[in-house]
PDB file of C-alpha atoms in Angstrom:
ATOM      1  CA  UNK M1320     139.109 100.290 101.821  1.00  0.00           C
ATOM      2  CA  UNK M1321     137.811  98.609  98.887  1.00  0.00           C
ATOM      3  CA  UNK M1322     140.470  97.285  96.561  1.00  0.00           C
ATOM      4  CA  UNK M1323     139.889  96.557  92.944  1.00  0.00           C
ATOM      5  CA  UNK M1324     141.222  93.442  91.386  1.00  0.00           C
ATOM      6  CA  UNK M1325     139.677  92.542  87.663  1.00  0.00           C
ATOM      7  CA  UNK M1326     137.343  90.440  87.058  1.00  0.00           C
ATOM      8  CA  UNK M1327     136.666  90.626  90.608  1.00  0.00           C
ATOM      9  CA  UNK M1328     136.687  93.876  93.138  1.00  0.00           C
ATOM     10  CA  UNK M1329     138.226  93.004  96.469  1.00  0.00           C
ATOM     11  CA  UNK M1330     136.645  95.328  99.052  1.00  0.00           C
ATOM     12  CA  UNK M1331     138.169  95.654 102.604  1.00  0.00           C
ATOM     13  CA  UNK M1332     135.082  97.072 104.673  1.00  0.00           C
ATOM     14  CA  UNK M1333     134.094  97.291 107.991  1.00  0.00           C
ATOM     15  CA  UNK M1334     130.149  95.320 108.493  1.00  0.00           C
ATOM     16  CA  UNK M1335     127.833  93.157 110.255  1.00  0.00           C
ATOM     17  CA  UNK M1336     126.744  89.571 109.670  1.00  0.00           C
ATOM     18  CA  UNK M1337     123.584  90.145 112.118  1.00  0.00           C
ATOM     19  CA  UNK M1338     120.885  87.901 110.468  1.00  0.00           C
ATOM     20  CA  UNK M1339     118.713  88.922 113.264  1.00  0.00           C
ATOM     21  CA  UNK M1340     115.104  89.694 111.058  1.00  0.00           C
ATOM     22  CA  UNK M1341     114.254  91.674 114.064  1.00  0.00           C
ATOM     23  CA  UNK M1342     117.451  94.232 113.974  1.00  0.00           C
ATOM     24  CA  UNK M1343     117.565  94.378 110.369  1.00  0.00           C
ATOM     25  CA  UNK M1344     114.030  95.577 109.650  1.00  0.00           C
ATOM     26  CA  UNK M1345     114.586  97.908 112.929  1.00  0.00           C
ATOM     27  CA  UNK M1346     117.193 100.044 110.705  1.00  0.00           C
ATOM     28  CA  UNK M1347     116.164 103.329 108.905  1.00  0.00           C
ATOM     29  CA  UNK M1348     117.172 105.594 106.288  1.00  0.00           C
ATOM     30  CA  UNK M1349     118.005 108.076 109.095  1.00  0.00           C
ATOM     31  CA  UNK M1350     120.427 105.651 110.981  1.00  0.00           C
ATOM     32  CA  UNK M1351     122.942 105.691 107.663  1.00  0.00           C
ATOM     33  CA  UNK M1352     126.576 106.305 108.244  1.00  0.00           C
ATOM     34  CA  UNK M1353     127.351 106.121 104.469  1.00  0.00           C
ATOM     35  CA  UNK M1354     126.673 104.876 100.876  1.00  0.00           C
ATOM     36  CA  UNK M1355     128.839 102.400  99.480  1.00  0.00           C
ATOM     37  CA  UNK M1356     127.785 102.834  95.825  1.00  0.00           C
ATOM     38  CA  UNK M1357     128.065  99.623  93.633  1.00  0.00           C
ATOM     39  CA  UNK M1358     127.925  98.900  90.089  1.00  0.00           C
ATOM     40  CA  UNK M1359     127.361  95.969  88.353  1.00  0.00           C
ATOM     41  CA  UNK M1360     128.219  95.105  84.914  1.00  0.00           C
ATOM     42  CA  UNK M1361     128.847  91.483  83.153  1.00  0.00           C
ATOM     43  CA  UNK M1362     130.591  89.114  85.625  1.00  0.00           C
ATOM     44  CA  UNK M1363     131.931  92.071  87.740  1.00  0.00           C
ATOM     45  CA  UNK M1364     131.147  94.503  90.448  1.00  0.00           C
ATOM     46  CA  UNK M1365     132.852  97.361  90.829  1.00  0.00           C
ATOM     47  CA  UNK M1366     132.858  99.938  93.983  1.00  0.00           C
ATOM     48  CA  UNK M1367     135.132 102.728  95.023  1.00  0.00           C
ATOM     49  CA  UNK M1368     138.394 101.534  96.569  1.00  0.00           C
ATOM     50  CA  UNK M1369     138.777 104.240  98.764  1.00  0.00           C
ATOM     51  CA  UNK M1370     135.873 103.219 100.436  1.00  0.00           C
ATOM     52  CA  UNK M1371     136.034 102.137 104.952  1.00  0.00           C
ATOM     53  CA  UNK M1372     132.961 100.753 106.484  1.00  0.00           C
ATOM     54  CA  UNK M1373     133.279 100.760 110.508  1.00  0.00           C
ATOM     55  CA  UNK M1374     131.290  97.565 112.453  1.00  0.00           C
ATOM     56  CA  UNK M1375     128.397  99.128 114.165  1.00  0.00           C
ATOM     57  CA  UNK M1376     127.840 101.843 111.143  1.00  0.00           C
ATOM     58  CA  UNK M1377     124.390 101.578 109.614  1.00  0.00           C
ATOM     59  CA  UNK M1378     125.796 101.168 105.594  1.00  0.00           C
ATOM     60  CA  UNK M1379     123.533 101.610 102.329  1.00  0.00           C
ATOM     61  CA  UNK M1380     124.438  99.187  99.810  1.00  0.00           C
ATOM     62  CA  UNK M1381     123.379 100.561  96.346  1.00  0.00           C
ATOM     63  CA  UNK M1382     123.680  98.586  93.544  1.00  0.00           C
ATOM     64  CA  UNK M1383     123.415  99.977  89.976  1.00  0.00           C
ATOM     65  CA  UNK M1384     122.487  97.947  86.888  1.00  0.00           C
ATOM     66  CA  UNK M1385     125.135  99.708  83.991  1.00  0.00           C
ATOM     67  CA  UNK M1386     125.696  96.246  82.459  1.00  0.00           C
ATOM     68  CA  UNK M1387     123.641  94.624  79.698  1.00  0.00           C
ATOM     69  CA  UNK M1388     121.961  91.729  81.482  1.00  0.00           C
ATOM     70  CA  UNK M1389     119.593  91.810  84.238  1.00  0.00           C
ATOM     71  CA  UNK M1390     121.780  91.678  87.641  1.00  0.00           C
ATOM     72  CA  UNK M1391     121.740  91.000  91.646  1.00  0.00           C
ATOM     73  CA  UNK M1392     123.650  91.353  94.636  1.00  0.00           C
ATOM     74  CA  UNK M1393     123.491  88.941  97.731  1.00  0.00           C
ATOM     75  CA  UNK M1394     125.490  89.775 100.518  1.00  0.00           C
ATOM     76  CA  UNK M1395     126.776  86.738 102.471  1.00  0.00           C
ATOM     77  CA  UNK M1396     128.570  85.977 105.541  1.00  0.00           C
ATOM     78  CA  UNK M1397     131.802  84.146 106.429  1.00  0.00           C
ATOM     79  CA  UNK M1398     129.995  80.573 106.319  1.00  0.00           C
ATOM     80  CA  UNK M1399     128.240  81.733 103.103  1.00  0.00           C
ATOM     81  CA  UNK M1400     125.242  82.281 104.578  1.00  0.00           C
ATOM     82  CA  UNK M1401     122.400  84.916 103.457  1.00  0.00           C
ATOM     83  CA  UNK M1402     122.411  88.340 104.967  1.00  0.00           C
ATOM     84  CA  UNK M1403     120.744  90.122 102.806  1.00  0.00           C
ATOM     85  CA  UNK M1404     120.027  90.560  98.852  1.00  0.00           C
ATOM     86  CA  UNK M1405     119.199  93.628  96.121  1.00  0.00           C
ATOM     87  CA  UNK M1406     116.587  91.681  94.085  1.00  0.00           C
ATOM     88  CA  UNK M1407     117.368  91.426  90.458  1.00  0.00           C
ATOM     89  CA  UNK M1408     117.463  94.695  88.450  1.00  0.00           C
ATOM     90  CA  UNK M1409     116.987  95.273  84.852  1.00  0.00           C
ATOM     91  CA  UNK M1410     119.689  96.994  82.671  1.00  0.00           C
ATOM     92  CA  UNK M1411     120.256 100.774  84.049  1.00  0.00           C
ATOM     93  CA  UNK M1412     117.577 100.283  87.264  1.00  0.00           C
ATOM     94  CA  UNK M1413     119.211 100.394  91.251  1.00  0.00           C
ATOM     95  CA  UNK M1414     118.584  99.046  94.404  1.00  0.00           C
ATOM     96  CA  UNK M1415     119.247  99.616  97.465  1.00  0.00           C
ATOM     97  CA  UNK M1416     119.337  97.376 100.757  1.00  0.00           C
ATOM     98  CA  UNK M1417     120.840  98.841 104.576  1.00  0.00           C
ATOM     99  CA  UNK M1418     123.111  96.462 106.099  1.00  0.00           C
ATOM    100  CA  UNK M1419     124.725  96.765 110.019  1.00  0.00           C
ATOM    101  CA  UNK M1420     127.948  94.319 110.398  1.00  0.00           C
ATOM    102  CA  UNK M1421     128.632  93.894 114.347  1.00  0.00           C
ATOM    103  CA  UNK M1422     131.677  91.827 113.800  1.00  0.00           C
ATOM    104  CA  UNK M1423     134.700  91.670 112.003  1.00  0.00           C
ATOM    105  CA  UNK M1424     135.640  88.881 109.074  1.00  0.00           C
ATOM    106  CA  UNK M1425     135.509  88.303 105.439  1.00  0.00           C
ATOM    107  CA  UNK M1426     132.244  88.457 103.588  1.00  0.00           C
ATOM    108  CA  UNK M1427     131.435  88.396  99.926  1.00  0.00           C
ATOM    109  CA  UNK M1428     128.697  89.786  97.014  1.00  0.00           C
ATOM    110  CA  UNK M1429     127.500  87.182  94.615  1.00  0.00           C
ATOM    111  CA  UNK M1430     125.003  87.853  91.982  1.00  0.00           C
ATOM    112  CA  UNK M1431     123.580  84.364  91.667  1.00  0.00           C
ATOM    113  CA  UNK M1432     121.496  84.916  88.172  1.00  0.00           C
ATOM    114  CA  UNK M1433     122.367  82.192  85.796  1.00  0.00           C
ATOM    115  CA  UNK M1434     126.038  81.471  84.987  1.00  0.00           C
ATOM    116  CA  UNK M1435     127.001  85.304  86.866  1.00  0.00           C
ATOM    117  CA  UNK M1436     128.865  83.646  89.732  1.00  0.00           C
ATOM    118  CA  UNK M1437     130.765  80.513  88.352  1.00  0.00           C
ATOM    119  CA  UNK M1438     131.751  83.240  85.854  1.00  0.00           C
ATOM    120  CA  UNK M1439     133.194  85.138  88.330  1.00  0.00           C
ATOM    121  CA  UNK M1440     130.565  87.995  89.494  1.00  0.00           C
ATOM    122  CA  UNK M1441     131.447  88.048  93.222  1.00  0.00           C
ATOM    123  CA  UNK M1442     133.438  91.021  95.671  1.00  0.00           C
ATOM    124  CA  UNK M1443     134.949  89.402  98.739  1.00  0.00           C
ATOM    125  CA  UNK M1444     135.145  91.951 101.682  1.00  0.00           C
ATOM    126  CA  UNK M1445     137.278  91.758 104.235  1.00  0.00           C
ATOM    127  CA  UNK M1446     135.218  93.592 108.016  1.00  0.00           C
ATOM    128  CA  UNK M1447     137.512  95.254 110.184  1.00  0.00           C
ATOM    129  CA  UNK M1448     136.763  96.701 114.351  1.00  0.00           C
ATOM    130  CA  UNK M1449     136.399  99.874 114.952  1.00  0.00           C
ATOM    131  CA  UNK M1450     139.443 101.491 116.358  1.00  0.00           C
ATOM    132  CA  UNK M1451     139.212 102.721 120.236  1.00  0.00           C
ATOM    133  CA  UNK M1452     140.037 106.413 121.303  1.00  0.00           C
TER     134      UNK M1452
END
């Protein structure tokens, strides 16, 4: 669930902090569970709250420009490490990057373009495990 908090959106998601090159170029289009849709305006991101990402699911990030400035989204794990990025996109352009979180924690969006983060453009998301039959 993804829960909205101004300037910042909290999201509580389910994901994978596999850094693993190898796995991460091994996912396709056709392995997506779902689209988490993103937007990104000045100093904010915004994203459904409604919104439950399961560890193991194959997830589409898509980020969309609707902000003035250009824009980016890095996804990083718990110790703030790299997983993954949407390259910087001009005013109304998107991106798209597909992301597989094998464990639970907290991980966070940053867009790291000039002053964007210390003035608050980051989502912290919280991963939870899938639940057992």
């Amino acid at each position: 669930m993804l829960l909205a908090s101004l300037p910042l959106v909290m999201l509580s998601a389910c994901g994978s902090d596999d850094t693993d090159d190898d796995s991460i170029d091994a996912l396709s289009p056709d392995d997506v569970s779902q689209t988490v849709q993103f937007t990104a305006t000045e100093y904010e991101f915004g994203a459904d709250a409604s919104t439950t990402i399961v560890a193991g699911e194959v997830v589409r990030f898509r980020l969309t420009n609707v902000g003035e400035l250009d824009h980016e989204m890095r996804v990083l794990d718990e110790n703030g490490r790299l997983i993954d990025q949407i390259e910087r996109l001009a005013p109304g352009a998107s991106g798209d990057v597909l992301l597989q979180f094998e464990s639970a924690g907290q991980y966070q969006l940053i867009c790291d373009i000039d002053d964007h983060l210390t003035r608050g453009q980051r989502a912290i998301f919280s991963i939870e495990e899938p639940v057992s039959d």
